[in-house]
Amino acid sequence: MDISKNHPRYASLVSRKKIVDAFESGMLAKAGLIAHGRGETFDYLFCEKTHDFAIDAIRAAASALLLAKNPVISVNGNVTALVCDEVVALSKEVPATIEINLFYWTREREDAIRLAFCGIDPKVKLLGNGTKPKIKGTCSNRAKANSKGIPNADVVLIPLEDGDRANALVNAGKKTITVDLNPFSRTAIASDITIVDNIVRAFPLLVREVARLKETPSLIPDALVKFDNKANLRKAANYLKNRPYSFEEELICIR
Ligand code: PTJ
């Protein structure tokens, strides 16, 4: 189906199409469809906008990635479906290693994800899903990690993640960054830096911020020192609590 750019819900429809296409290509878990729906709901409530609290978290995340000795970006089916290009761009800009890590792992899904990344850049370096549990305190498939990737990382970017692994990575002493539209999720609360925004808006901004901070490295320490994740999450939750509601405003908010 062609989606008209004039459709008021164009961006949302494009994301849905990417998710459905990814499911049909075998890359996305069934549960990935549900996870996307949960994300959409929160995005709706956030008026599908990148708020100041997300910008502050993006700045802190870019700083942490640039200060890292061994940064790793963990990708799953949903992340690949929505922001494959930007993951590649970010991995080059930082530079950072990309590692596939799937909650609902199958060989077929891992291969489909690899294929999607190779379609963006045939030379992209992509670590495969580890086969042995390497992350203590995680009982799902997410405990598995590639020995060349997350176990040696000092900073990990784990967008659209489940709470167990976020907690375990923080406990393992890794600076943990996530992107999660749900400010109440265990992942959002456990992580050191939570970007409460839609990954389709946050990732391009993150790539740009990394490039900008590379030009002005003096800004990096300040962005990190000033960042307080819990206070930032409260700002996101307060936005939802105080969100205005009138029919007129809703129609302006969600186009
Ligand atoms: O590909 P796999 O097998 O690793 O599985 C991936 C999913 C996403 C299915 C798996 O990690 C999962 O079940 O995740 P959860 O526990 O549903 O958490 C995903 C979180 O991402 C939820 O809090 C959603 O609100 C959030 N989310 C979904 N879509 C977006 C999002 N956050 C930002 N941008 C989105 N587009």
mmCIF file of C-alpha atoms and ligand atoms in Angstrom:
data_model
loop_
_atom_site.group_PDB
_atom_site.id
_atom_site.type_symbol
_atom_site.label_atom_id
_atom_site.label_comp_id
_atom_site.label_asym_id
_atom_site.label_seq_id
_atom_site.Cartn_x
_atom_site.Cartn_y
_atom_site.Cartn_z
ATOM 1 C CA MET A 1 0.000 0.000 0.000
ATOM 2 C CA ASP A 2 1.287 3.462 -0.906
ATOM 3 C CA ILE A 3 1.050 5.942 1.943
ATOM 4 C CA SER A 4 0.286 9.489 0.870
ATOM 5 C CA LYS A 5 2.595 12.101 2.390
ATOM 6 C CA ASN A 6 -0.487 14.274 2.816
ATOM 7 C CA HIS A 7 -2.106 11.790 5.184
ATOM 8 C CA PRO A 8 -2.335 13.444 8.628
ATOM 9 C CA ARG A 9 -0.961 10.270 10.240
ATOM 10 C CA TYR A 10 1.801 9.768 7.655
ATOM 11 C CA ALA A 11 4.735 9.178 10.049
ATOM 12 C CA SER A 12 2.770 6.712 12.148
ATOM 13 C CA LEU A 13 1.582 4.806 9.073
ATOM 14 C CA VAL A 14 5.143 4.599 7.730
ATOM 15 C CA SER A 15 6.350 3.093 11.022
ATOM 16 C CA ARG A 16 3.473 0.606 11.005
ATOM 17 C CA LYS A 17 4.342 -0.412 7.464
ATOM 18 C CA LYS A 18 7.995 -0.945 8.426
ATOM 19 C CA ILE A 19 6.933 -3.086 11.373
ATOM 20 C CA VAL A 20 4.507 -5.185 9.314
ATOM 21 C CA ASP A 21 7.044 -5.580 6.464
ATOM 22 C CA ALA A 22 9.675 -6.651 9.012
ATOM 23 C CA PHE A 23 7.290 -9.228 10.416
ATOM 24 C CA GLU A 24 6.562 -10.574 6.944
ATOM 25 C CA SER A 25 10.280 -10.772 6.125
ATOM 26 C CA GLY A 26 10.790 -12.918 9.234
ATOM 27 C CA MET A 27 12.856 -10.324 11.126
ATOM 28 C CA LEU A 28 10.337 -9.251 13.740
ATOM 29 C CA ALA A 29 9.025 -11.371 16.616
ATOM 30 C CA LYS A 30 5.225 -11.710 16.890
ATOM 31 C CA ALA A 31 5.550 -9.981 20.240
ATOM 32 C CA GLY A 32 7.323 -7.139 18.403
ATOM 33 C CA LEU A 33 3.942 -6.177 16.900
ATOM 34 C CA ILE A 34 2.508 -5.860 20.400
ATOM 35 C CA ALA A 35 5.541 -3.959 21.675
ATOM 36 C CA HIS A 36 5.142 -1.484 18.807
ATOM 37 C CA GLY A 37 1.500 -0.941 19.766
ATOM 38 C CA ARG A 38 2.504 -0.153 23.328
ATOM 39 C CA GLY A 39 5.080 2.312 22.036
ATOM 40 C CA GLU A 40 2.491 3.963 19.757
ATOM 41 C CA THR A 41 0.134 4.446 22.684
ATOM 42 C CA PHE A 42 2.728 6.294 24.725
ATOM 43 C CA ASP A 43 3.800 8.289 21.680
ATOM 44 C CA TYR A 44 0.196 9.372 21.167
ATOM 45 C CA LEU A 45 0.046 10.571 24.764
ATOM 46 C CA PHE A 46 3.319 12.442 24.285
ATOM 47 C CA CYS A 47 1.720 14.146 21.232
ATOM 48 C CA GLU A 48 4.269 12.399 18.982
ATOM 49 C CA LYS A 49 6.824 15.084 19.813
ATOM 50 C CA THR A 50 10.376 15.060 21.089
ATOM 51 C CA HIS A 51 10.218 16.907 24.401
ATOM 52 C CA ASP A 52 12.974 18.775 26.247
ATOM 53 C CA PHE A 53 13.475 15.840 28.639
ATOM 54 C CA ALA A 54 14.298 13.662 25.614
ATOM 55 C CA ILE A 55 16.700 16.247 24.203
ATOM 56 C CA ASP A 56 18.574 16.366 27.542
ATOM 57 C CA ALA A 57 18.805 12.562 27.600
ATOM 58 C CA ILE A 58 19.988 12.483 23.984
ATOM 59 C CA ARG A 59 22.769 14.941 24.863
ATOM 60 C CA ALA A 60 23.831 12.834 27.854
ATOM 61 C CA ALA A 61 23.675 9.642 25.768
ATOM 62 C CA ALA A 62 25.809 11.149 23.005
ATOM 63 C CA SER A 63 28.354 12.277 25.612
ATOM 64 C CA ALA A 64 28.504 8.855 27.264
ATOM 65 C CA LEU A 65 28.958 7.124 23.912
ATOM 66 C CA LEU A 66 31.791 9.477 22.962
ATOM 67 C CA LEU A 67 33.570 9.021 26.302
ATOM 68 C CA ALA A 68 33.267 5.225 26.139
ATOM 69 C CA LYS A 69 36.273 3.012 25.505
ATOM 70 C CA ASN A 70 34.184 0.159 24.189
ATOM 71 C CA PRO A 71 30.615 1.177 23.307
ATOM 72 C CA VAL A 72 28.146 -1.425 22.006
ATOM 73 C CA ILE A 73 24.750 -0.850 20.360
ATOM 74 C CA SER A 74 22.413 -3.798 20.919
ATOM 75 C CA VAL A 75 19.797 -4.350 18.205
ATOM 76 C CA ASN A 76 16.633 -6.447 18.150
ATOM 77 C CA GLY A 77 13.886 -6.978 15.562
ATOM 78 C CA ASN A 78 11.961 -3.766 16.263
ATOM 79 C CA VAL A 79 15.081 -1.597 16.289
ATOM 80 C CA THR A 80 16.241 -3.061 12.979
ATOM 81 C CA ALA A 81 12.804 -2.586 11.415
ATOM 82 C CA LEU A 82 12.551 1.063 12.414
ATOM 83 C CA VAL A 83 16.065 2.553 12.439
ATOM 84 C CA CYS A 84 18.490 0.231 10.681
ATOM 85 C CA ASP A 85 20.075 3.149 8.707
ATOM 86 C CA GLU A 86 20.530 5.283 11.793
ATOM 87 C CA VAL A 87 22.098 2.424 13.772
ATOM 88 C CA VAL A 88 24.713 2.057 11.035
ATOM 89 C CA ALA A 89 25.271 5.843 10.938
ATOM 90 C CA LEU A 90 25.612 5.983 14.737
ATOM 91 C CA SER A 91 28.023 3.052 14.845
ATOM 92 C CA LYS A 92 30.278 4.874 12.361
ATOM 93 C CA GLU A 93 29.967 8.303 13.952
ATOM 94 C CA VAL A 94 30.853 7.175 17.520
ATOM 95 C CA PRO A 95 32.379 4.580 16.490
ATOM 96 C CA ALA A 96 30.602 1.682 18.238
ATOM 97 C CA THR A 97 30.118 -2.049 17.763
ATOM 98 C CA ILE A 98 26.680 -3.368 16.767
ATOM 99 C CA GLU A 99 25.527 -6.609 18.372
ATOM 100 C CA ILE A 100 22.346 -8.544 17.593
ATOM 101 C CA ASN A 101 20.573 -9.577 20.786
ATOM 102 C CA LEU A 102 17.153 -11.186 20.578
ATOM 103 C CA PHE A 103 14.669 -12.003 23.288
ATOM 104 C CA TYR A 104 12.787 -14.378 20.969
ATOM 105 C CA TRP A 105 15.851 -15.755 19.224
ATOM 106 C CA THR A 106 15.682 -17.995 16.168
ATOM 107 C CA ARG A 107 18.437 -18.566 13.611
ATOM 108 C CA GLU A 108 16.045 -17.374 10.854
ATOM 109 C CA ARG A 109 15.341 -14.081 12.610
ATOM 110 C CA GLU A 110 19.016 -13.432 13.258
ATOM 111 C CA ASP A 111 19.806 -14.091 9.568
ATOM 112 C CA ALA A 112 16.990 -11.776 8.432
ATOM 113 C CA ILE A 113 18.322 -8.994 10.665
ATOM 114 C CA ARG A 114 21.838 -9.509 9.312
ATOM 115 C CA LEU A 115 20.458 -9.273 5.773
ATOM 116 C CA ALA A 116 18.698 -5.977 6.557
ATOM 117 C CA PHE A 117 21.955 -4.439 7.872
ATOM 118 C CA CYS A 118 23.956 -5.714 4.896
ATOM 119 C CA GLY A 119 21.369 -4.042 2.641
ATOM 120 C CA ILE A 120 22.292 -0.696 4.225
ATOM 121 C CA ASP A 121 26.051 -1.302 4.142
ATOM 122 C CA PRO A 122 27.496 -4.618 2.916
ATOM 123 C CA LYS A 123 30.684 -3.890 4.908
ATOM 124 C CA VAL A 124 28.910 -3.261 8.212
ATOM 125 C CA LYS A 125 30.508 -5.082 11.165
ATOM 126 C CA LEU A 126 27.790 -6.890 13.053
ATOM 127 C CA LEU A 127 28.328 -9.223 15.981
ATOM 128 C CA GLY A 128 25.923 -12.140 16.044
ATOM 129 C CA ASN A 129 23.706 -13.128 18.932
ATOM 130 C CA GLY A 130 25.865 -14.875 21.493
ATOM 131 C CA THR A 131 25.171 -18.529 22.176
ATOM 132 C CA LYS A 132 26.258 -18.703 25.824
ATOM 133 C CA PRO A 133 24.770 -16.874 28.805
ATOM 134 C CA LYS A 134 27.234 -14.108 29.692
ATOM 135 C CA ILE A 135 25.086 -11.608 31.562
ATOM 136 C CA LYS A 136 24.482 -12.638 35.159
ATOM 137 C CA GLY A 137 21.045 -12.001 36.643
ATOM 138 C CA THR A 138 19.113 -12.417 33.375
ATOM 139 C CA CYS A 139 17.089 -15.572 32.914
ATOM 140 C CA SER A 140 15.886 -15.055 29.293
ATOM 141 C CA ASN A 141 17.679 -15.416 25.978
ATOM 142 C CA ARG A 142 18.931 -11.903 26.578
ATOM 143 C CA ALA A 143 21.529 -13.328 28.965
ATOM 144 C CA LYS A 144 23.363 -14.571 25.896
ATOM 145 C CA ALA A 145 25.940 -12.156 24.566
ATOM 146 C CA ASN A 146 28.715 -12.217 22.028
ATOM 147 C CA SER A 147 32.015 -12.507 23.902
ATOM 148 C CA LYS A 148 33.480 -9.788 21.623
ATOM 149 C CA GLY A 149 30.632 -7.388 22.386
ATOM 150 C CA ILE A 150 28.565 -6.598 25.464
ATOM 151 C CA PRO A 151 30.646 -8.530 28.060
ATOM 152 C CA ASN A 152 33.607 -6.198 27.341
ATOM 153 C CA ALA A 153 31.600 -3.023 26.823
ATOM 154 C CA ASP A 154 31.756 -0.105 29.245
ATOM 155 C CA VAL A 155 28.768 1.683 27.675
ATOM 156 C CA VAL A 156 25.782 -0.167 26.178
ATOM 157 C CA LEU A 157 22.910 1.278 24.187
ATOM 158 C CA ILE A 158 19.918 -1.072 24.543
ATOM 159 C CA PRO A 159 16.873 0.472 22.858
ATOM 160 C CA LEU A 160 13.384 -1.110 23.248
ATOM 161 C CA GLU A 161 14.644 -3.519 25.842
ATOM 162 C CA ASP A 162 13.206 -5.687 28.591
ATOM 163 C CA GLY A 163 13.816 -4.746 32.213
ATOM 164 C CA ASP A 164 15.765 -7.797 33.371
ATOM 165 C CA ARG A 165 18.709 -7.228 31.122
ATOM 166 C CA ALA A 166 18.776 -3.479 31.736
ATOM 167 C CA ASN A 167 19.020 -4.191 35.459
ATOM 168 C CA ALA A 168 21.664 -6.877 34.991
ATOM 169 C CA LEU A 169 23.797 -4.613 32.775
ATOM 170 C CA VAL A 170 23.653 -1.785 35.304
ATOM 171 C CA ASN A 171 24.592 -4.278 38.052
ATOM 172 C CA ALA A 172 27.527 -5.423 35.913
ATOM 173 C CA GLY A 173 28.824 -1.830 36.072
ATOM 174 C CA LYS A 174 28.042 -0.877 32.482
ATOM 175 C CA LYS A 175 26.718 2.581 31.720
ATOM 176 C CA THR A 176 23.350 1.688 30.274
ATOM 177 C CA ILE A 177 21.445 3.855 27.820
ATOM 178 C CA THR A 178 17.970 3.056 26.537
ATOM 179 C CA VAL A 179 15.270 4.499 24.317
ATOM 180 C CA ASP A 180 11.821 3.724 25.702
ATOM 181 C CA LEU A 181 8.572 5.641 25.271
ATOM 182 C CA ASN A 182 7.273 4.169 28.510
ATOM 183 C CA PRO A 183 8.755 6.196 31.389
ATOM 184 C CA PHE A 184 7.225 3.703 33.870
ATOM 185 C CA SER A 185 8.964 0.628 32.471
ATOM 186 C CA ARG A 186 11.541 -1.299 34.485
ATOM 187 C CA THR A 187 14.048 -0.666 31.689
ATOM 188 C CA ALA A 188 13.458 3.094 31.829
ATOM 189 C CA ILE A 189 13.903 3.154 35.597
ATOM 190 C CA ALA A 190 16.899 0.789 35.788
ATOM 191 C CA SER A 191 18.940 2.483 33.053
ATOM 192 C CA ASP A 192 21.476 5.262 33.634
ATOM 193 C CA ILE A 193 20.188 7.313 30.704
ATOM 194 C CA THR A 194 16.649 6.875 29.355
ATOM 195 C CA ILE A 195 15.585 8.674 26.218
ATOM 196 C CA VAL A 196 11.789 8.858 26.479
ATOM 197 C CA ASP A 197 10.995 9.374 22.824
ATOM 198 C CA ASN A 198 10.071 7.428 19.725
ATOM 199 C CA ILE A 199 13.193 5.747 18.408
ATOM 200 C CA VAL A 200 12.373 6.964 14.886
ATOM 201 C CA ARG A 201 12.800 10.573 16.077
ATOM 202 C CA ALA A 202 15.439 9.964 18.766
ATOM 203 C CA PHE A 203 18.011 8.070 16.706
ATOM 204 C CA PRO A 204 18.506 10.699 13.956
ATOM 205 C CA LEU A 205 18.861 13.316 16.722
ATOM 206 C CA LEU A 206 21.364 11.113 18.560
ATOM 207 C CA VAL A 207 23.500 10.737 15.430
ATOM 208 C CA ARG A 208 23.419 14.531 14.946
ATOM 209 C CA GLU A 209 24.278 15.191 18.587
ATOM 210 C CA VAL A 210 27.277 12.843 18.480
ATOM 211 C CA ALA A 211 28.546 14.670 15.387
ATOM 212 C CA ARG A 212 27.980 18.069 17.052
ATOM 213 C CA LEU A 213 29.741 17.082 20.286
ATOM 214 C CA LYS A 214 32.705 15.758 18.332
ATOM 215 C CA GLU A 215 33.103 19.320 17.015
ATOM 216 C CA THR A 216 32.765 20.817 20.521
ATOM 217 C CA PRO A 217 34.106 18.222 22.991
ATOM 218 C CA SER A 218 34.276 20.806 25.797
ATOM 219 C CA LEU A 219 30.473 20.462 26.120
ATOM 220 C CA ILE A 220 30.629 16.725 26.878
ATOM 221 C CA PRO A 221 31.421 16.576 30.632
ATOM 222 C CA ASP A 222 28.783 19.185 31.468
ATOM 223 C CA ALA A 223 26.037 17.246 29.671
ATOM 224 C CA LEU A 224 26.810 14.169 31.751
ATOM 225 C CA VAL A 225 27.279 15.856 35.123
ATOM 226 C CA LYS A 226 24.007 17.754 34.786
ATOM 227 C CA PHE A 227 21.994 14.690 33.786
ATOM 228 C CA ASP A 228 19.825 13.030 36.441
ATOM 229 C CA ASN A 229 17.847 10.101 34.983
ATOM 230 C CA LYS A 230 15.286 9.804 37.766
ATOM 231 C CA ALA A 231 14.546 13.550 37.674
ATOM 232 C CA ASN A 232 14.274 13.357 33.899
ATOM 233 C CA LEU A 233 11.829 10.438 34.078
ATOM 234 C CA ARG A 234 9.728 12.436 36.538
ATOM 235 C CA LYS A 235 9.533 15.236 33.962
ATOM 236 C CA ALA A 236 8.230 12.749 31.408
ATOM 237 C CA ALA A 237 5.693 11.306 33.865
ATOM 238 C CA ASN A 238 4.593 14.804 34.914
ATOM 239 C CA TYR A 239 4.045 15.717 31.280
ATOM 240 C CA LEU A 240 1.553 12.841 31.039
ATOM 241 C CA LYS A 241 -0.039 13.733 34.390
ATOM 242 C CA ASN A 242 -0.586 17.361 33.431
ATOM 243 C CA ARG A 243 -1.360 16.698 29.806
ATOM 244 C CA PRO A 244 -4.174 19.004 28.690
ATOM 245 C CA TYR A 245 -7.257 17.423 27.195
ATOM 246 C CA SER A 246 -9.802 19.145 25.035
ATOM 247 C CA PHE A 247 -11.155 18.043 21.683
ATOM 248 C CA GLU A 248 -9.644 21.100 19.981
ATOM 249 C CA GLU A 249 -6.210 20.530 21.513
ATOM 250 C CA GLU A 250 -6.243 16.830 20.695
ATOM 251 C CA LEU A 251 -6.808 17.605 17.030
ATOM 252 C CA ILE A 252 -3.884 20.042 17.046
ATOM 253 C CA CYS A 253 -1.652 17.700 19.053
ATOM 254 C CA ILE A 254 -2.108 14.547 16.968
ATOM 255 C CA ARG A 255 -2.137 15.281 13.272
HETATM 256 O O1 PTJ B 1 13.388 -8.760 18.688
HETATM 257 P P1 PTJ B 1 13.349 -9.374 20.054
HETATM 258 O O2 PTJ B 1 13.127 -10.871 20.005
HETATM 259 O O3 PTJ B 1 14.555 -9.066 20.888
HETATM 260 O O4 PTJ B 1 12.080 -8.771 20.831
HETATM 261 C C1 PTJ B 1 11.933 -7.358 20.900
HETATM 262 C C2 PTJ B 1 10.750 -6.934 21.795
HETATM 263 C C3 PTJ B 1 10.566 -5.434 21.620
HETATM 264 C C4 PTJ B 1 9.499 -7.664 21.327
HETATM 265 C C5 PTJ B 1 11.080 -7.309 23.259
HETATM 266 O O5 PTJ B 1 12.259 -6.675 23.648
HETATM 267 C C6 PTJ B 1 9.954 -6.898 24.191
HETATM 268 O O6 PTJ B 1 9.030 -7.653 24.450
HETATM 269 O O7 PTJ B 1 10.064 -5.682 24.686
HETATM 270 P P2 PTJ B 1 8.997 -5.023 25.718
HETATM 271 O O8 PTJ B 1 9.176 -5.625 27.053
HETATM 272 O O9 PTJ B 1 7.650 -4.974 25.077
HETATM 273 O O10 PTJ B 1 9.568 -3.553 25.792
HETATM 274 C C7 PTJ B 1 9.662 -2.723 24.678
HETATM 275 C C8 PTJ B 1 9.536 -1.272 25.150
HETATM 276 O O11 PTJ B 1 9.795 -0.450 24.021
HETATM 277 C C9 PTJ B 1 8.137 -0.901 25.659
HETATM 278 O O12 PTJ B 1 8.266 -0.191 26.884
HETATM 279 C C10 PTJ B 1 7.561 0.021 24.574
HETATM 280 O O13 PTJ B 1 6.773 1.044 25.119
HETATM 281 C C11 PTJ B 1 8.829 0.589 23.970
HETATM 282 N N1 PTJ B 1 8.668 0.953 22.564
HETATM 283 C C12 PTJ B 1 7.996 0.292 21.596
HETATM 284 N N2 PTJ B 1 8.107 0.919 20.417
HETATM 285 C C13 PTJ B 1 8.894 2.006 20.626
HETATM 286 C C14 PTJ B 1 9.261 2.023 22.001
HETATM 287 N N3 PTJ B 1 10.056 2.972 22.527
HETATM 288 C C15 PTJ B 1 10.543 3.908 21.675
HETATM 289 N N4 PTJ B 1 10.225 3.954 20.349
HETATM 290 C C16 PTJ B 1 9.416 3.021 19.794
HETATM 291 N N5 PTJ B 1 9.110 3.084 18.499
#
